Amino acid sequence: MSGQEGLIAGGLTAGFLVLAAFFLRFWGRTRDGLFLAFSAAFALMAVNQALPVVLHIPQEDRGGIYLIRLAAFVLIIVAVVAKNLKRDPD
């Protein structure tokens, strides 16, 4: 693994963690589950970026790591669908 690859993965990890904190702050204000789901999804994406670098997993053996990214996207999809199906009695 090159140093440049680790630098890029570290930058992406930091960005994902900033986004997770951003959405967590909005969840704290509104208690809307959609913000919590987005925060958790971005935290999972940060783990997805950091894990191969931290564990020194070669490029050809990273297939299983992408299941974490899949879980993040499924979490976002489920949260958006649940928010749209939720009916508020007005």
Short mmCIF file of N, CA and C in Angstrom, two decimals:
data_model
loop_
_atom_site.label_atom_id
_atom_site.label_comp_id
_atom_site.label_asym_id
_atom_site.label_seq_id
_atom_site.Cartn_x
_atom_site.Cartn_y
_atom_site.Cartn_z
N MET A 1 0.85 -1.16 0.00
CA MET A 1 0.00 0.00 0.00
C MET A 1 0.90 1.24 0.00
N SER A 2 0.61 2.14 -0.90
CA SER A 2 1.44 3.33 -1.00
C SER A 2 1.04 4.36 0.05
N GLY A 3 1.96 5.27 0.32
CA GLY A 3 1.68 6.34 1.26
C GLY A 3 0.60 7.27 0.76
N GLN A 4 0.55 7.44 -0.57
CA GLN A 4 -0.47 8.31 -1.16
C GLN A 4 -1.86 7.71 -0.96
N GLU A 5 -1.97 6.41 -1.09
CA GLU A 5 -3.27 5.74 -0.88
C GLU A 5 -3.73 5.91 0.57
N GLY A 6 -2.80 5.79 1.51
CA GLY A 6 -3.14 5.99 2.91
C GLY A 6 -3.54 7.42 3.21
N LEU A 7 -2.88 8.38 2.56
CA LEU A 7 -3.22 9.78 2.75
C LEU A 7 -4.63 10.08 2.23
N ILE A 8 -4.95 9.57 1.07
CA ILE A 8 -6.29 9.78 0.50
C ILE A 8 -7.36 9.12 1.36
N ALA A 9 -7.09 7.88 1.80
CA ALA A 9 -8.05 7.19 2.66
C ALA A 9 -8.24 7.94 3.98
N GLY A 10 -7.17 8.48 4.53
CA GLY A 10 -7.27 9.25 5.77
C GLY A 10 -8.09 10.52 5.59
N GLY A 11 -7.89 11.20 4.46
CA GLY A 11 -8.67 12.40 4.18
C GLY A 11 -10.15 12.09 4.01
N LEU A 12 -10.44 11.01 3.29
CA LEU A 12 -11.85 10.60 3.12
C LEU A 12 -12.46 10.19 4.45
N THR A 13 -11.71 9.48 5.27
CA THR A 13 -12.20 9.08 6.58
C THR A 13 -12.54 10.30 7.43
N ALA A 14 -11.64 11.28 7.43
CA ALA A 14 -11.89 12.50 8.21
C ALA A 14 -13.12 13.23 7.68
N GLY A 15 -13.27 13.29 6.37
CA GLY A 15 -14.44 13.95 5.79
C GLY A 15 -15.73 13.25 6.16
N PHE A 16 -15.73 11.93 6.10
CA PHE A 16 -16.92 11.17 6.49
C PHE A 16 -17.26 11.38 7.97
N LEU A 17 -16.23 11.45 8.82
CA LEU A 17 -16.48 11.67 10.24
C LEU A 17 -17.03 13.07 10.52
N VAL A 18 -16.56 14.06 9.76
CA VAL A 18 -17.10 15.42 9.89
C VAL A 18 -18.57 15.42 9.50
N LEU A 19 -18.91 14.75 8.40
CA LEU A 19 -20.31 14.66 7.98
C LEU A 19 -21.16 13.93 9.02
N ALA A 20 -20.61 12.87 9.61
CA ALA A 20 -21.35 12.15 10.65
C ALA A 20 -21.62 13.05 11.84
N ALA A 21 -20.64 13.84 12.25
CA ALA A 21 -20.84 14.77 13.36
C ALA A 21 -21.84 15.86 13.00
N PHE A 22 -21.80 16.33 11.77
CA PHE A 22 -22.72 17.35 11.29
C PHE A 22 -24.16 16.87 11.40
N PHE A 23 -24.43 15.65 10.90
CA PHE A 23 -25.79 15.12 10.96
C PHE A 23 -26.19 14.76 12.40
N LEU A 24 -25.23 14.35 13.21
CA LEU A 24 -25.53 14.05 14.60
C LEU A 24 -25.95 15.32 15.35
N ARG A 25 -25.33 16.44 15.02
CA ARG A 25 -25.71 17.70 15.63
C ARG A 25 -27.16 18.08 15.27
N PHE A 26 -27.52 17.87 14.00
CA PHE A 26 -28.90 18.16 13.60
C PHE A 26 -29.88 17.21 14.25
N TRP A 27 -29.47 15.95 14.43
CA TRP A 27 -30.34 15.00 15.12
C TRP A 27 -30.57 15.47 16.56
N GLY A 28 -29.53 15.98 17.20
CA GLY A 28 -29.66 16.47 18.57
C GLY A 28 -30.64 17.62 18.68
N ARG A 29 -30.71 18.44 17.65
CA ARG A 29 -31.65 19.57 17.66
C ARG A 29 -33.09 19.14 17.37
N THR A 30 -33.25 18.23 16.41
CA THR A 30 -34.60 17.92 15.90
C THR A 30 -35.13 16.59 16.37
N ARG A 31 -34.26 15.67 16.76
CA ARG A 31 -34.63 14.29 17.11
C ARG A 31 -35.30 13.57 15.94
N ASP A 32 -34.97 14.00 14.72
CA ASP A 32 -35.48 13.35 13.51
C ASP A 32 -34.58 12.15 13.20
N GLY A 33 -35.18 10.98 13.10
CA GLY A 33 -34.43 9.76 12.87
C GLY A 33 -33.65 9.73 11.57
N LEU A 34 -34.07 10.52 10.60
CA LEU A 34 -33.36 10.57 9.32
C LEU A 34 -31.95 11.11 9.52
N PHE A 35 -31.80 12.13 10.37
CA PHE A 35 -30.47 12.67 10.63
C PHE A 35 -29.59 11.66 11.36
N LEU A 36 -30.16 10.91 12.27
CA LEU A 36 -29.41 9.88 12.98
C LEU A 36 -28.96 8.78 12.02
N ALA A 37 -29.83 8.40 11.09
CA ALA A 37 -29.48 7.38 10.10
C ALA A 37 -28.35 7.86 9.20
N PHE A 38 -28.42 9.12 8.76
CA PHE A 38 -27.35 9.67 7.94
C PHE A 38 -26.04 9.72 8.71
N SER A 39 -26.09 10.08 9.97
CA SER A 39 -24.89 10.12 10.80
C SER A 39 -24.27 8.73 10.92
N ALA A 40 -25.10 7.74 11.19
CA ALA A 40 -24.59 6.36 11.31
C ALA A 40 -24.03 5.87 9.98
N ALA A 41 -24.70 6.22 8.87
CA ALA A 41 -24.23 5.79 7.55
C ALA A 41 -22.86 6.40 7.23
N PHE A 42 -22.67 7.68 7.53
CA PHE A 42 -21.37 8.29 7.26
C PHE A 42 -20.29 7.75 8.20
N ALA A 43 -20.66 7.38 9.42
CA ALA A 43 -19.69 6.74 10.31
C ALA A 43 -19.27 5.38 9.75
N LEU A 44 -20.23 4.63 9.20
CA LEU A 44 -19.90 3.35 8.57
C LEU A 44 -18.99 3.55 7.35
N MET A 45 -19.24 4.61 6.58
CA MET A 45 -18.40 4.87 5.42
C MET A 45 -16.98 5.27 5.84
N ALA A 46 -16.85 5.95 7.00
CA ALA A 46 -15.53 6.27 7.53
C ALA A 46 -14.78 4.98 7.90
N VAL A 47 -15.50 4.06 8.55
CA VAL A 47 -14.89 2.77 8.90
C VAL A 47 -14.49 2.02 7.63
N ASN A 48 -15.33 2.09 6.61
CA ASN A 48 -15.04 1.42 5.34
C ASN A 48 -13.75 1.95 4.71
N GLN A 49 -13.49 3.25 4.84
CA GLN A 49 -12.27 3.83 4.28
C GLN A 49 -11.05 3.53 5.14
N ALA A 50 -11.21 3.52 6.46
CA ALA A 50 -10.06 3.38 7.35
C ALA A 50 -9.61 1.93 7.53
N LEU A 51 -10.54 1.01 7.52
CA LEU A 51 -10.22 -0.38 7.84
C LEU A 51 -9.14 -1.00 6.94
N PRO A 52 -9.21 -0.87 5.62
CA PRO A 52 -8.16 -1.47 4.81
C PRO A 52 -6.77 -0.91 5.09
N VAL A 53 -6.69 0.37 5.42
CA VAL A 53 -5.39 0.98 5.70
C VAL A 53 -4.87 0.53 7.06
N VAL A 54 -5.75 0.56 8.06
CA VAL A 54 -5.34 0.18 9.41
C VAL A 54 -4.95 -1.29 9.49
N LEU A 55 -5.70 -2.15 8.80
CA LEU A 55 -5.43 -3.59 8.85
C LEU A 55 -4.48 -4.07 7.76
N HIS A 56 -3.98 -3.14 6.93
CA HIS A 56 -3.05 -3.47 5.84
C HIS A 56 -3.60 -4.56 4.93
N ILE A 57 -4.83 -4.39 4.50
CA ILE A 57 -5.48 -5.37 3.63
C ILE A 57 -5.12 -5.03 2.18
N PRO A 58 -4.55 -5.98 1.45
CA PRO A 58 -4.21 -5.71 0.05
C PRO A 58 -5.45 -5.45 -0.81
N GLN A 59 -5.24 -4.76 -1.91
CA GLN A 59 -6.34 -4.35 -2.79
C GLN A 59 -7.19 -5.54 -3.22
N GLU A 60 -6.59 -6.65 -3.53
CA GLU A 60 -7.33 -7.80 -4.06
C GLU A 60 -8.15 -8.53 -2.99
N ASP A 61 -7.92 -8.25 -1.71
CA ASP A 61 -8.64 -8.91 -0.62
C ASP A 61 -9.68 -8.02 0.06
N ARG A 62 -10.06 -6.92 -0.58
CA ARG A 62 -10.95 -5.95 0.06
C ARG A 62 -12.43 -6.16 -0.26
N GLY A 63 -12.79 -7.22 -0.90
CA GLY A 63 -14.19 -7.45 -1.28
C GLY A 63 -15.14 -7.45 -0.10
N GLY A 64 -14.78 -8.08 0.99
CA GLY A 64 -15.64 -8.15 2.16
C GLY A 64 -15.80 -6.82 2.85
N ILE A 65 -14.81 -5.95 2.73
CA ILE A 65 -14.87 -4.63 3.36
C ILE A 65 -16.01 -3.80 2.74
N TYR A 66 -16.30 -4.04 1.47
CA TYR A 66 -17.34 -3.25 0.80
C TYR A 66 -18.74 -3.56 1.31
N LEU A 67 -18.88 -4.63 2.08
CA LEU A 67 -20.18 -4.90 2.70
C LEU A 67 -20.54 -3.83 3.72
N ILE A 68 -19.52 -3.20 4.30
CA ILE A 68 -19.77 -2.09 5.23
C ILE A 68 -20.38 -0.92 4.46
N ARG A 69 -19.85 -0.63 3.27
CA ARG A 69 -20.40 0.44 2.45
C ARG A 69 -21.82 0.11 2.02
N LEU A 70 -22.06 -1.15 1.69
CA LEU A 70 -23.41 -1.58 1.32
C LEU A 70 -24.37 -1.36 2.48
N ALA A 71 -23.94 -1.69 3.70
CA ALA A 71 -24.78 -1.47 4.88
C ALA A 71 -25.10 0.01 5.05
N ALA A 72 -24.13 0.89 4.78
CA ALA A 72 -24.36 2.33 4.90
C ALA A 72 -25.42 2.80 3.91
N PHE A 73 -25.31 2.34 2.66
CA PHE A 73 -26.29 2.75 1.65
C PHE A 73 -27.67 2.17 1.92
N VAL A 74 -27.73 0.95 2.41
CA VAL A 74 -29.02 0.35 2.76
C VAL A 74 -29.65 1.12 3.92
N LEU A 75 -28.84 1.53 4.87
CA LEU A 75 -29.34 2.32 5.99
C LEU A 75 -29.95 3.64 5.51
N ILE A 76 -29.28 4.31 4.58
CA ILE A 76 -29.81 5.56 4.02
C ILE A 76 -31.12 5.31 3.28
N ILE A 77 -31.16 4.27 2.46
CA ILE A 77 -32.37 3.98 1.69
C ILE A 77 -33.54 3.67 2.62
N VAL A 78 -33.31 2.84 3.62
CA VAL A 78 -34.38 2.49 4.56
C VAL A 78 -34.87 3.72 5.31
N ALA A 79 -33.95 4.58 5.72
CA ALA A 79 -34.35 5.78 6.46
C ALA A 79 -35.17 6.74 5.60
N VAL A 80 -34.77 6.91 4.35
CA VAL A 80 -35.51 7.81 3.45
C VAL A 80 -36.89 7.24 3.15
N VAL A 81 -36.97 5.94 2.87
CA VAL A 81 -38.26 5.31 2.59
C VAL A 81 -39.16 5.39 3.82
N ALA A 82 -38.63 5.11 5.00
CA ALA A 82 -39.43 5.18 6.23
C ALA A 82 -39.92 6.60 6.47
N LYS A 83 -39.08 7.59 6.20
CA LYS A 83 -39.50 8.98 6.39
C LYS A 83 -40.61 9.35 5.42
N ASN A 84 -40.55 8.85 4.18
CA ASN A 84 -41.57 9.17 3.19
C ASN A 84 -42.87 8.41 3.42
N LEU A 85 -42.81 7.25 4.04
CA LEU A 85 -44.01 6.47 4.30
C LEU A 85 -44.71 6.91 5.59
N LYS A 86 -43.99 7.61 6.42
CA LYS A 86 -44.55 8.07 7.69
C LYS A 86 -45.62 9.12 7.42
N ARG A 87 -46.78 8.89 8.00
CA ARG A 87 -47.90 9.82 7.82
C ARG A 87 -48.11 10.58 9.11
N ASP A 88 -48.12 11.90 9.02
CA ASP A 88 -48.41 12.73 10.17
C ASP A 88 -49.88 13.12 10.16
N PRO A 89 -50.62 12.82 11.23
CA PRO A 89 -52.01 13.25 11.26
C PRO A 89 -52.10 14.76 11.49
N ASP A 90 -52.57 15.46 10.50
CA ASP A 90 -52.70 16.93 10.61
C ASP A 90 -54.10 17.36 10.84
#
